[in-house]
Coordinates of C-alpha atoms and ligand atoms in Angstrom, one line a residue:
M263 CA 38.1 141.6 94.8
C264 CA 35.6 138.8 94.2
G265 CA 36.5 136.3 91.5
I266 CA 33.9 134.9 89.1
I267 CA 34.1 132.0 86.7
G268 CA 31.6 130.3 84.3
I269 CA 32.0 127.1 82.2
V270 CA 29.8 125.8 79.4
G271 CA 31.5 122.3 79.2
K272 CA 31.4 118.9 77.6
E273 CA 31.6 117.2 81.0
A274 CA 30.9 117.9 84.7
V275 CA 32.0 121.4 85.7
S276 CA 31.8 121.6 89.5
D277 CA 35.4 120.4 90.2
R278 CA 36.8 122.7 87.5
L279 CA 34.8 125.6 88.8
V280 CA 36.2 125.1 92.3
D281 CA 39.7 124.7 90.8
G282 CA 39.2 128.1 89.1
L283 CA 38.1 129.6 92.3
K284 CA 41.2 128.3 94.0
R285 CA 43.3 130.4 91.6
M286 CA 41.2 133.4 92.3
E287 CA 41.0 133.1 96.0
Y288 CA 43.5 135.9 96.4
R289 CA 40.6 138.1 95.2
G290 CA 38.6 137.4 98.3
Y291 CA 37.9 134.6 100.7
D292 CA 34.8 135.6 102.7
S293 CA 32.6 132.9 101.1
A294 CA 32.4 130.8 98.0
G295 CA 29.7 129.2 95.9
V296 CA 28.8 127.4 92.7
C297 CA 25.6 126.9 90.8
T298 CA 25.2 124.4 88.0
V299 CA 22.2 123.8 85.7
H300 CA 21.2 120.2 85.7
D301 CA 18.0 118.4 84.8
G302 CA 16.0 121.6 84.5
Q303 CA 17.2 122.8 88.0
L304 CA 19.6 125.3 89.3
V305 CA 21.8 123.4 91.7
R306 CA 23.4 125.8 94.2
R307 CA 26.0 125.1 96.8
R308 CA 27.5 127.8 99.0
A309 CA 29.6 128.1 102.2
E310 CA 30.9 131.0 104.2
G311 CA 34.6 131.4 104.8
K312 CA 37.4 129.9 102.8
L313 CA 37.0 127.8 99.7
A314 CA 37.9 124.7 101.7
N315 CA 34.4 125.0 103.4
L316 CA 32.7 124.9 100.0
V317 CA 34.8 121.9 99.0
Q318 CA 33.5 120.1 102.1
V319 CA 29.9 121.0 101.2
L320 CA 30.4 119.7 97.7
K321 CA 31.9 116.4 99.0
S322 CA 28.6 115.5 100.7
D323 CA 26.3 117.3 98.3
D324 CA 27.8 117.6 94.8
A325 CA 26.6 120.0 92.1
P326 CA 26.2 117.8 88.9
G327 CA 26.0 119.3 85.5
N328 CA 28.0 120.4 82.5
I329 CA 27.4 124.1 82.8
G330 CA 27.8 126.3 85.8
I331 CA 29.1 129.5 87.5
A332 CA 31.0 130.1 90.7
H333 CA 32.2 132.9 92.9
T334 CA 34.7 133.7 95.7
R335 CA 33.7 136.7 97.7
W336 CA 35.2 139.8 99.3
A337 CA 32.3 141.2 101.2
T338 CA 31.0 144.7 100.5
H339 CA 27.3 144.7 101.2
G340 CA 26.3 142.2 103.9
A341 CA 28.3 140.1 106.3
P342 CA 30.3 137.1 105.0
T343 CA 27.5 134.6 105.7
T344 CA 26.2 131.7 103.6
S345 CA 23.0 133.6 102.8
N346 CA 25.1 136.5 101.4
A347 CA 27.3 134.2 99.4
H348 CA 27.0 134.1 95.6
P349 CA 25.6 132.8 93.4
H350 CA 22.4 134.7 94.1
A351 CA 19.3 133.0 92.6
T352 CA 15.6 133.1 91.9
Q353 CA 13.6 130.2 90.6
E354 CA 14.8 130.9 87.1
V355 CA 18.1 132.7 87.3
A356 CA 21.4 132.4 89.2
L357 CA 24.3 134.8 89.0
V358 CA 27.7 135.8 90.3
H359 CA 28.9 139.3 90.5
N360 CA 32.2 141.2 91.0
G361 CA 31.7 144.9 91.7
I362 CA 29.1 147.1 93.4
I363 CA 25.6 148.0 92.2
E364 CA 25.4 151.5 93.5
N365 CA 21.7 152.0 92.9
F366 CA 20.8 148.7 94.5
K367 CA 18.7 150.3 97.3
Q368 CA 16.4 152.0 94.8
L369 CA 16.1 148.8 92.7
R370 CA 15.5 146.7 95.8
D371 CA 12.7 149.0 97.0
E372 CA 11.2 148.9 93.5
L373 CA 11.3 145.1 93.4
T374 CA 10.0 144.8 96.9
A375 CA 7.0 146.9 95.9
R376 CA 6.4 144.5 93.1
G377 CA 6.3 141.7 95.6
R378 CA 9.7 140.2 95.2
T379 CA 11.4 138.9 98.4
F380 CA 15.1 138.9 99.1
E381 CA 17.2 136.3 101.0
S382 CA 20.4 138.3 101.3
E383 CA 21.6 141.7 102.3
T384 CA 23.7 142.1 99.1
D385 CA 23.6 144.6 96.3
T386 CA 23.9 141.7 93.8
E387 CA 20.6 140.0 94.5
V388 CA 18.6 142.8 92.8
V389 CA 20.2 141.9 89.5
A390 CA 19.1 138.3 89.8
H391 CA 15.5 139.5 90.4
L392 CA 15.5 142.0 87.6
V393 CA 16.7 139.5 85.1
S394 CA 14.4 136.8 86.5
E395 CA 11.4 139.1 86.1
Q396 CA 12.1 139.5 82.5
V397 CA 12.6 135.8 81.9
E398 CA 9.4 135.0 83.9
A399 CA 7.6 137.4 81.6
G400 CA 8.6 135.3 78.7
H401 CA 11.5 137.3 77.3
S402 CA 14.6 135.5 76.1
P403 CA 17.7 135.5 78.4
A404 CA 19.5 137.8 76.0
D405 CA 16.6 140.2 75.9
A406 CA 16.3 140.1 79.6
V407 CA 20.0 141.0 80.1
K408 CA 19.7 143.7 77.4
T409 CA 16.9 145.3 79.3
V410 CA 18.4 145.1 82.7
L411 CA 22.0 146.2 82.1
P412 CA 21.2 149.8 81.4
R413 CA 19.4 150.0 84.8
L414 CA 22.5 149.1 86.8
R415 CA 24.8 151.9 88.1
G416 CA 28.2 151.1 89.5
A417 CA 30.6 148.4 88.5
F418 CA 30.0 144.8 87.6
A419 CA 31.3 141.7 86.0
L420 CA 28.4 139.2 85.9
A421 CA 28.0 135.6 84.9
I422 CA 24.4 134.4 84.7
A423 CA 22.9 130.9 84.4
F424 CA 19.3 130.2 83.4
R425 CA 17.3 127.2 84.7
Q426 CA 15.5 126.6 81.4
F427 CA 18.5 127.1 79.2
P428 CA 21.2 124.5 79.9
D429 CA 23.3 125.4 76.8
F430 CA 24.6 128.9 77.5
L431 CA 25.6 131.5 80.1
I432 CA 25.5 135.2 79.7
G433 CA 28.3 137.5 80.9
A434 CA 28.6 141.3 81.1
R435 CA 31.1 143.8 82.3
L436 CA 31.3 147.4 83.2
G437 CA 34.1 148.6 85.5
S438 CA 35.1 145.2 86.6
P439 CA 37.2 142.8 84.5
L440 CA 35.8 139.8 82.6
V441 CA 37.5 137.6 80.0
V442 CA 36.1 134.9 77.7
G443 CA 38.2 131.7 77.3
Y444 CA 37.9 129.5 74.2
G445 CA 38.5 125.8 74.7
D446 CA 38.0 122.6 72.7
G447 CA 34.2 122.4 72.5
E448 CA 33.9 124.4 75.7
T449 CA 33.8 128.1 76.5
Y450 CA 34.5 129.9 79.7
L451 CA 34.1 133.2 81.5
G452 CA 36.6 134.4 84.2
S453 CA 37.6 137.4 86.1
D454 CA 41.1 137.0 84.7
A455 CA 43.2 134.7 82.5
L456 CA 44.7 133.2 85.7
A457 CA 41.4 131.7 86.6
L458 CA 41.2 129.9 83.3
A459 CA 44.9 129.0 83.0
P460 CA 44.5 125.2 83.1
L461 CA 41.4 125.3 80.9
T462 CA 42.7 127.5 78.1
Q463 CA 45.2 130.0 77.0
Q464 CA 43.0 131.5 74.3
I465 CA 41.5 134.6 75.8
A466 CA 39.4 137.5 74.7
Y467 CA 39.2 140.6 77.0
L468 CA 35.8 142.1 77.1
E469 CA 35.6 145.9 76.8
E470 CA 33.7 148.3 79.0
G471 CA 29.9 147.8 78.5
D472 CA 30.3 144.5 76.6
W473 CA 28.0 141.5 77.2
V474 CA 28.4 138.0 75.9
V475 CA 26.5 134.8 75.3
I476 CA 28.9 131.8 75.7
A477 CA 27.9 128.4 74.4
R478 CA 29.9 125.2 73.8
E479 CA 30.7 126.2 70.2
G480 CA 31.9 129.7 71.1
A481 CA 30.9 133.2 72.1
Q482 CA 28.8 136.0 70.7
I483 CA 29.9 139.3 72.0
F484 CA 27.9 142.5 72.0
D485 CA 29.0 146.1 72.8
K486 CA 27.2 148.5 75.1
D487 CA 24.8 149.5 72.2
N488 CA 24.0 145.8 71.7
N489 CA 25.9 145.6 68.3
P490 CA 27.6 142.3 67.7
V491 CA 31.4 142.9 68.0
E492 CA 34.6 140.8 67.6
R493 CA 37.1 141.0 70.4
E494 CA 40.6 139.8 69.6
I495 CA 41.5 136.4 70.9
T496 CA 45.0 136.4 72.3
T497 CA 47.2 133.7 73.8
S498 CA 47.6 134.4 77.5
G499 CA 51.1 134.0 78.8
V500 CA 49.9 132.7 82.1
S501 CA 50.5 129.0 82.6
A502 CA 49.1 126.9 85.4
A503 CA 52.6 126.2 86.5
S504 CA 53.5 129.8 87.1
I505 CA 50.9 130.0 89.9
E506 CA 52.1 127.0 91.9
K507 CA 53.7 127.4 95.3
G508 CA 56.6 125.1 94.6
N509 CA 58.6 124.2 97.7
Y510 CA 57.7 127.3 99.5
R511 CA 55.5 127.4 102.5
H512 CA 53.6 130.5 101.3
Y513 CA 53.1 132.3 98.0
M514 CA 54.4 135.5 99.7
Q515 CA 57.6 133.7 100.6
K516 CA 58.0 132.4 97.1
E517 CA 57.4 135.9 95.6
I518 CA 59.9 137.5 98.0
F519 CA 62.5 135.0 96.8
E520 CA 61.6 135.5 93.1
Q521 CA 62.7 139.1 93.3
P522 CA 66.2 138.8 91.9
T523 CA 64.9 136.9 88.9
V524 CA 61.8 139.0 88.2
V525 CA 63.7 142.3 88.7
A526 CA 66.3 141.1 86.2
Q527 CA 63.6 140.0 83.8
T528 CA 61.9 143.4 84.1
L529 CA 65.2 145.3 83.7
S530 CA 66.1 143.4 80.6
S531 CA 63.2 145.1 78.8
Y532 CA 64.3 148.5 79.9
I533 CA 68.0 148.6 79.5
R534 CA 70.5 147.6 76.9
P535 CA 73.2 146.0 79.0
L536 CA 76.0 146.1 76.4
E537 CA 75.5 149.8 75.5
Q538 CA 74.6 150.5 79.1
T539 CA 71.7 152.7 78.1
V540 CA 68.0 152.8 79.0
A541 CA 65.6 151.6 76.4
L542 CA 62.0 152.6 76.7
P543 CA 59.1 151.5 74.5
Q544 CA 58.2 153.7 71.5
M545 CA 56.1 156.7 72.6
D546 CA 54.2 159.1 70.4
F547 CA 54.4 162.1 72.7
D548 CA 57.3 164.4 73.5
L549 CA 58.8 163.1 76.7
A550 CA 61.4 165.9 76.8
G551 CA 58.5 168.4 76.8
V552 CA 57.0 167.0 80.0
K553 CA 57.0 169.8 82.6
R554 CA 55.1 168.1 85.5
I555 CA 54.3 164.6 86.4
T556 CA 51.2 163.5 88.4
I557 CA 51.7 160.1 90.1
V558 CA 48.6 158.3 91.3
A559 CA 48.4 154.8 92.9
C560 CA 47.3 152.9 96.0
G561 CA 49.0 151.1 98.9
T562 CA 52.3 149.5 98.0
S563 CA 52.2 150.9 94.5
Y564 CA 51.8 154.4 95.9
Y565 CA 55.0 153.9 98.0
A566 CA 56.8 152.9 94.8
G567 CA 55.5 156.2 93.4
M568 CA 56.8 158.1 96.4
V569 CA 60.3 156.7 95.8
A570 CA 60.0 157.6 92.1
K571 CA 59.2 161.2 93.0
Y572 CA 62.7 161.5 94.5
W573 CA 64.2 160.1 91.3
F574 CA 62.2 162.2 88.9
E575 CA 62.9 165.3 90.8
T576 CA 66.6 164.6 91.6
F577 CA 67.6 163.3 88.2
A578 CA 65.3 165.0 85.7
R579 CA 64.4 168.1 87.8
V580 CA 60.7 167.6 86.9
P581 CA 58.3 168.5 89.7
V582 CA 56.0 165.7 90.8
D583 CA 52.6 165.6 92.5
I584 CA 51.7 162.4 94.1
D585 CA 48.3 161.3 95.4
V586 CA 46.7 158.2 96.7
A587 CA 44.1 157.4 94.1
S588 CA 41.1 157.3 96.4
E589 CA 41.7 161.0 97.2
F590 CA 42.9 162.2 93.9
R591 CA 39.7 163.2 92.0
Y592 CA 38.0 164.7 95.1
R593 CA 40.6 167.4 95.5
D594 CA 39.9 168.6 92.0
P595 CA 43.6 168.6 91.1
V596 CA 45.0 171.2 88.8
L597 CA 46.0 169.4 85.6
E598 CA 47.6 171.5 83.0
E599 CA 47.1 170.6 79.4
G600 CA 50.0 168.4 78.1
G601 CA 50.9 167.0 81.5
L602 CA 52.1 163.5 82.1
A603 CA 50.0 161.4 84.5
L604 CA 51.7 158.2 85.7
F605 CA 49.7 155.3 87.3
I606 CA 51.3 152.5 89.1
S607 CA 49.5 149.2 89.8
Q608 CA 50.2 145.5 90.1
S609 CA 46.8 144.4 89.0
G610 CA 45.9 147.2 86.6
E611 CA 42.3 146.9 87.8
T612 CA 42.3 148.9 91.1
A613 CA 39.1 150.8 90.9
D614 CA 40.4 154.0 92.6
T615 CA 43.5 154.2 90.3
L616 CA 41.5 153.4 87.2
A617 CA 39.0 156.1 88.0
A618 CA 41.9 158.6 88.5
L619 CA 43.4 157.5 85.2
R620 CA 40.1 158.2 83.4
H621 CA 39.8 161.5 85.2
C622 CA 43.3 162.5 83.9
K623 CA 42.5 161.3 80.4
E624 CA 39.4 163.5 80.4
H625 CA 41.6 166.4 81.4
G626 CA 44.0 166.1 78.6
Q627 CA 46.9 164.3 80.3
T628 CA 49.1 161.8 78.6
I629 CA 48.7 158.5 80.5
A630 CA 51.7 156.4 81.4
V631 CA 51.0 153.1 83.3
V632 CA 53.5 150.9 85.2
V633 CA 51.5 147.7 85.5
N634 CA 52.1 144.0 86.1
V635 CA 49.1 142.6 84.2
P636 CA 49.6 143.7 80.6
T637 CA 46.1 142.9 79.6
S638 CA 44.5 144.8 82.4
S639 CA 42.1 147.8 82.0
M640 CA 44.9 150.3 82.9
A641 CA 47.3 148.7 80.4
R642 CA 44.7 148.9 77.7
E643 CA 43.9 152.6 78.4
A644 CA 47.6 153.7 78.5
D645 CA 49.3 156.0 76.0
L646 CA 52.6 154.7 77.3
L647 CA 52.5 151.2 78.7
L648 CA 55.5 150.2 81.0
P649 CA 54.9 146.6 82.0
T650 CA 56.7 145.0 84.9
H651 CA 57.5 141.4 84.4
A652 CA 57.0 140.1 88.0
G653 CA 54.7 137.2 86.8
P654 CA 51.5 136.5 88.7
E655 CA 51.5 137.8 92.2
I656 CA 49.2 135.6 94.3
G657 CA 50.2 136.5 97.9
V658 CA 47.7 139.3 98.9
A659 CA 50.6 141.4 100.3
S660 CA 52.5 142.8 97.3
T661 CA 56.2 142.2 97.3
K662 CA 57.9 141.3 93.9
A663 CA 55.5 143.7 92.1
F664 CA 56.9 146.6 94.2
T665 CA 60.6 146.0 93.4
C666 CA 59.8 145.5 89.7
Q667 CA 57.9 148.8 89.8
L668 CA 60.9 150.5 91.3
A669 CA 63.1 149.0 88.6
V670 CA 60.9 150.4 85.8
L671 CA 60.5 153.8 87.5
A672 CA 64.3 154.2 87.9
A673 CA 64.8 153.5 84.2
L674 CA 62.1 155.9 83.3
A675 CA 63.5 158.6 85.6
A676 CA 67.0 158.1 84.1
H677 CA 65.6 158.3 80.5
L678 CA 63.5 161.4 81.3
A679 CA 66.6 163.1 82.8
L680 CA 68.6 162.1 79.7
V681 CA 66.1 163.5 77.1
K682 CA 65.8 166.7 79.2
G683 CA 69.5 167.1 79.1
K684 CA 69.9 166.8 82.9
L685 CA 72.0 163.7 82.6
S686 CA 75.0 163.1 80.4
A687 CA 75.4 159.9 78.5
E688 CA 78.2 158.9 80.9
Q689 CA 75.8 159.5 83.9
E690 CA 73.2 157.4 82.2
R691 CA 75.7 154.6 81.8
E692 CA 76.5 154.9 85.5
I693 CA 72.8 154.6 86.5
V694 CA 72.4 151.6 84.2
R695 CA 75.4 149.9 85.8
H696 CA 73.9 150.4 89.2
L697 CA 70.5 149.0 88.0
I698 CA 72.3 145.9 86.6
E699 CA 73.7 145.3 90.0
A700 CA 70.2 145.2 91.6
P701 CA 69.4 141.5 91.1
A702 CA 72.7 140.4 92.8
A703 CA 72.2 142.9 95.6
L704 CA 68.6 141.5 96.1
N705 CA 70.2 138.0 96.3
A706 CA 72.6 139.2 98.9
A707 CA 69.8 140.8 100.9
L708 CA 67.8 137.5 100.8
A709 CA 70.8 135.7 102.2
H710 CA 69.8 137.3 105.6
D711 CA 66.5 135.4 105.6
E712 CA 67.5 133.2 108.5
D713 CA 68.9 136.0 110.6
I714 CA 65.6 137.8 110.2
A715 CA 63.6 134.7 110.9
A716 CA 65.6 134.3 114.1
M717 CA 64.8 137.8 115.4
A718 CA 61.1 137.8 114.4
H719 CA 60.2 136.7 117.9
L720 CA 61.5 140.0 119.2
I721 CA 58.8 141.8 117.2
A722 CA 56.0 139.3 117.3
P723 CA 54.8 140.2 120.9
A724 CA 54.6 144.0 120.1
R725 CA 51.3 145.8 119.9
D726 CA 52.7 148.7 118.0
V727 CA 55.8 149.0 115.9
L728 CA 57.3 152.2 114.3
Y729 CA 59.4 152.3 111.1
L730 CA 61.7 155.2 110.4
G731 CA 63.4 156.3 107.2
R732 CA 64.6 159.4 105.5
G733 CA 64.7 160.4 101.8
P734 CA 63.7 157.4 99.6
D735 CA 63.8 155.2 102.7
Y736 CA 60.8 157.1 104.1
P737 CA 58.4 155.4 101.7
L738 CA 60.2 152.2 102.5
A739 CA 59.4 152.8 106.2
M740 CA 55.8 153.1 105.3
E741 CA 55.9 150.1 103.1
G742 CA 57.5 148.1 105.9
A743 CA 54.7 149.2 108.3
L744 CA 52.0 148.3 105.8
K745 CA 53.5 144.9 105.2
L746 CA 53.6 144.2 109.0
K747 CA 50.1 145.4 109.7
E748 CA 48.5 143.6 106.9
I749 CA 49.9 140.2 107.5
S750 CA 50.7 140.1 111.2
Y751 CA 47.9 142.4 112.4
I752 CA 50.4 144.4 114.5
H753 CA 49.7 148.1 114.5
A754 CA 52.6 149.7 112.7
E755 CA 53.3 153.2 111.3
G756 CA 56.1 154.5 109.0
Y757 CA 57.4 158.0 109.7
A758 CA 60.0 160.2 108.1
S759 CA 62.7 159.9 110.8
G760 CA 63.0 163.7 111.3
E761 CA 59.3 163.9 111.9
M762 CA 59.4 161.7 115.1
K763 CA 60.3 164.6 117.3
H764 CA 57.2 166.5 116.2
G765 CA 54.8 164.1 117.9
P766 CA 55.2 160.4 117.4
I767 CA 58.2 160.2 119.8
A768 CA 55.6 160.5 122.6
L769 CA 54.7 156.8 121.8
I770 CA 58.2 155.6 122.5
D771 CA 58.7 153.2 125.4
E772 CA 60.2 149.8 125.9
A773 CA 57.2 148.0 124.4
V774 CA 57.3 149.8 121.0
P775 CA 60.1 148.4 118.7
V776 CA 61.4 151.0 116.2
I777 CA 62.7 149.7 112.9
V778 CA 65.2 152.1 111.4
L779 CA 66.1 151.9 107.7
A780 CA 69.4 153.7 107.3
P781 CA 71.8 152.7 104.5
S782 CA 75.1 154.5 104.9
G783 CA 75.2 157.6 102.7
P784 CA 74.5 161.3 102.8
L785 CA 71.4 160.9 105.0
F786 CA 72.8 158.3 107.4
E787 CA 74.1 160.7 110.1
K788 CA 70.8 162.5 110.4
T789 CA 68.7 159.3 110.6
V790 CA 71.1 158.0 113.2
S791 CA 70.6 161.1 115.3
N792 CA 66.8 160.5 115.2
M793 CA 67.5 156.9 116.2
Q794 CA 69.5 158.1 119.2
E795 CA 66.6 160.3 120.2
V796 CA 64.5 157.2 120.3
R797 CA 67.1 155.2 122.2
A798 CA 67.5 158.0 124.8
R799 CA 63.9 157.5 125.7
G800 CA 64.2 153.8 126.3
G801 CA 63.1 152.8 122.7
K802 CA 64.2 149.5 121.4
V803 CA 65.8 149.9 118.0
V804 CA 66.2 147.4 115.1
L805 CA 68.7 149.0 112.7
I806 CA 68.7 147.9 109.1
S807 CA 71.9 149.1 107.4
D808 CA 75.0 148.0 105.7
A809 CA 78.2 146.8 107.4
E810 CA 79.5 150.3 107.6
G811 CA 76.3 151.7 109.1
I812 CA 76.0 148.9 111.6
E813 CA 79.6 149.3 112.6
E814 CA 79.0 152.9 113.3
A815 CA 75.6 152.9 115.0
G816 CA 74.6 149.3 115.7
E817 CA 75.9 149.1 119.3
G818 CA 73.1 149.0 121.8
C819 CA 70.4 148.2 119.3
L820 CA 67.9 145.5 120.1
A821 CA 69.0 143.8 116.8
T822 CA 70.6 144.7 113.5
I823 CA 69.9 143.4 110.0
E824 CA 72.8 143.7 107.6
M825 CA 72.3 144.6 104.0
P826 CA 74.8 144.7 101.2
S827 CA 76.5 148.0 100.6
V828 CA 74.8 149.4 97.5
H829 CA 74.5 152.6 95.6
P830 CA 71.7 154.9 96.9
L831 CA 69.8 154.5 93.6
I832 CA 69.1 150.8 94.2
A833 CA 68.9 150.9 98.0
P834 CA 65.1 151.2 97.9
L835 CA 64.9 147.9 96.0
V836 CA 67.3 146.2 98.3
Y837 CA 65.8 147.5 101.6
A838 CA 62.4 146.3 100.5
V839 CA 63.7 142.7 101.1
P840 CA 64.3 143.0 104.9
V841 CA 61.0 144.7 105.6
Q842 CA 59.2 142.1 103.6
L843 CA 61.0 139.2 105.3
L844 CA 60.5 140.8 108.7
A845 CA 56.8 141.1 108.2
Y846 CA 56.7 137.6 106.8
H847 CA 58.5 135.9 109.7
V848 CA 56.6 137.9 112.3
A849 CA 53.4 136.7 110.7
C850 CA 54.6 133.1 110.7
A851 CA 55.7 133.5 114.4
K852 CA 52.2 134.7 115.2
G853 CA 50.5 132.0 113.1
T854 CA 48.4 134.3 111.0
D855 CA 47.3 133.5 107.4
V856 CA 50.1 135.0 105.5
D857 CA 48.8 134.6 102.0
Q858 CA 45.2 135.5 102.8
P859 CA 45.2 137.9 105.7
R860 CA 41.8 138.8 107.2
N861 CA 39.6 141.4 105.6
L862 CA 41.9 141.9 102.6
A863 CA 41.8 140.9 99.0
K864 CA 44.0 141.5 96.1
S865 CA 42.9 143.5 93.1
V866 CA 40.6 146.0 94.8
T867 CA 38.0 146.6 92.1
V868 CA 35.6 148.6 94.2
E869 CA 36.0 152.3 95.2
Ligands
LIG2223 C1 49.8 145.9 100.0 C2 49.0 145.8 98.8 C3 48.1 146.8 98.4 C4 48.2 147.1 96.9 C5 47.1 148.2 96.5 C6 47.2 148.6 95.1 O1 50.6 144.8 100.2 O2 49.1 144.8 98.1 O3 48.3 148.0 99.2 O4 49.4 147.6 96.7 O5 45.8 147.6 96.8 O6 47.0 147.5 94.2 P1 47.5 147.5 92.7 O7 49.0 147.7 92.8 O8 47.0 146.2 92.1 O9 46.8 148.7 92.1

């Protein structure tokens, strides 16, 4: 959700700034801009739309200079136009911002009353003016920033350049992530280590309220009380190569196909294959004493949580509350002292989930986090950190992070059941055996890629699509619908299959394809009955099932997609593949922008 980068370099920075933006474009692509400091001037270039437009601008009108900042935007305040594009600047100061300044209206009124004029509709521009006022009054840039930061409410990661000071930039963070990168005679700021991957692997993660002055020779970091502080410099595991598309047409496609590997990679940290037992990281609380679990997440991660609710309740007999993070705090949830709150997130920076996490912390909950970015804010605030090892996920629609989340959650549920005495050692071994089969089953599911591609044209013309599932396949139905709507722009809804008859069945006609997720097993017959209710009303059904299920109920369907026969425990991982591939191929058939669908961004760092 907006990406920012800053370089204090030994040589020209504009190309490298753009390159950094390229690796952060998944955070937003409504506009992009750079500003360098050169010959006592702020040299600003901006363009609305994708980064490619900025590249064109820079081709004809370069931004020279060895120091600069840059931004890729996901619009919050103000339309995605060039005048609203960052960097925002005054005569003296230019800055880029990720987050929202909640009190911008009041600050803007105040600044306007003092005679300042604005050229954008953004919340960000007020910060440029506030800092500029201080600099124009003769204060040093550091003093200016020190004075202004306490005036800002909301969330921000900022990188600020100063016309008269070509040797340093100032960064600051509160609520939005910001890292400092240390190079050879160069220093960098970035929204994440990914942005800086080709420049450096030496990264310090700023803490909430920190601000920093970066110069060629290094960085001086201050905490929220303006005390100089050291933040540990770690070697980031992110390499530039891990974020290449390889031979795939889209990142999303690559990430779908990486699933057998990354799920295996993730499982290898949570199971001991020889002993066939679950191995969780050390924890300094009594897991066996957990009486209730509160799961909070957003979007796809929320659906992983819904699947996990089945597992926690079925295996461990522990009651689970689950909420979408944006609603959680506002219903004033009852959180009993000593409860376990579990947060699931790919990015670890989603503002709603992070706010819910902090709410739970304040209310005495133990915080467990399943997260793909081990250096993220959520990871750092966890009591129990359960990393997924999906690697960087660049496609805006989440795929491999989801199946890796499921792998971790299944292991956690099994372990909880074991320590609670609800599962015998032999049952634990059986669960582990099924988990070990997951990568091969994912491979078998991926083998149906061409069949799915071949039937995508049946779905592509639809205006509405329904997805049905029962039990753990109900969240999968919702995940399928989410994937389809976000990348193909077809309206889609996921329903519990038994719920159809309570209303949605009124929507059924020949123009509304219904995708039914029904692995054979105890819930199969019931789901098939619901499917027949749809067919009896002229509905066109695509059945996703295994050979046995298709044999039994596939006749008369518009199409069938065959999955390998798997144990119900790993079915949600396996059935994620066909819904991902279906959305992917429908989007390709429609010619939409698969990796950067309209209006969306990855890592949603605003509430
Ligand atoms: C959907 C998708 C989003 C994210 C959601 C949460 O494909 O990617 O729904 O799942 O924004 O993001 P994280 O998992 O980073 O907290």
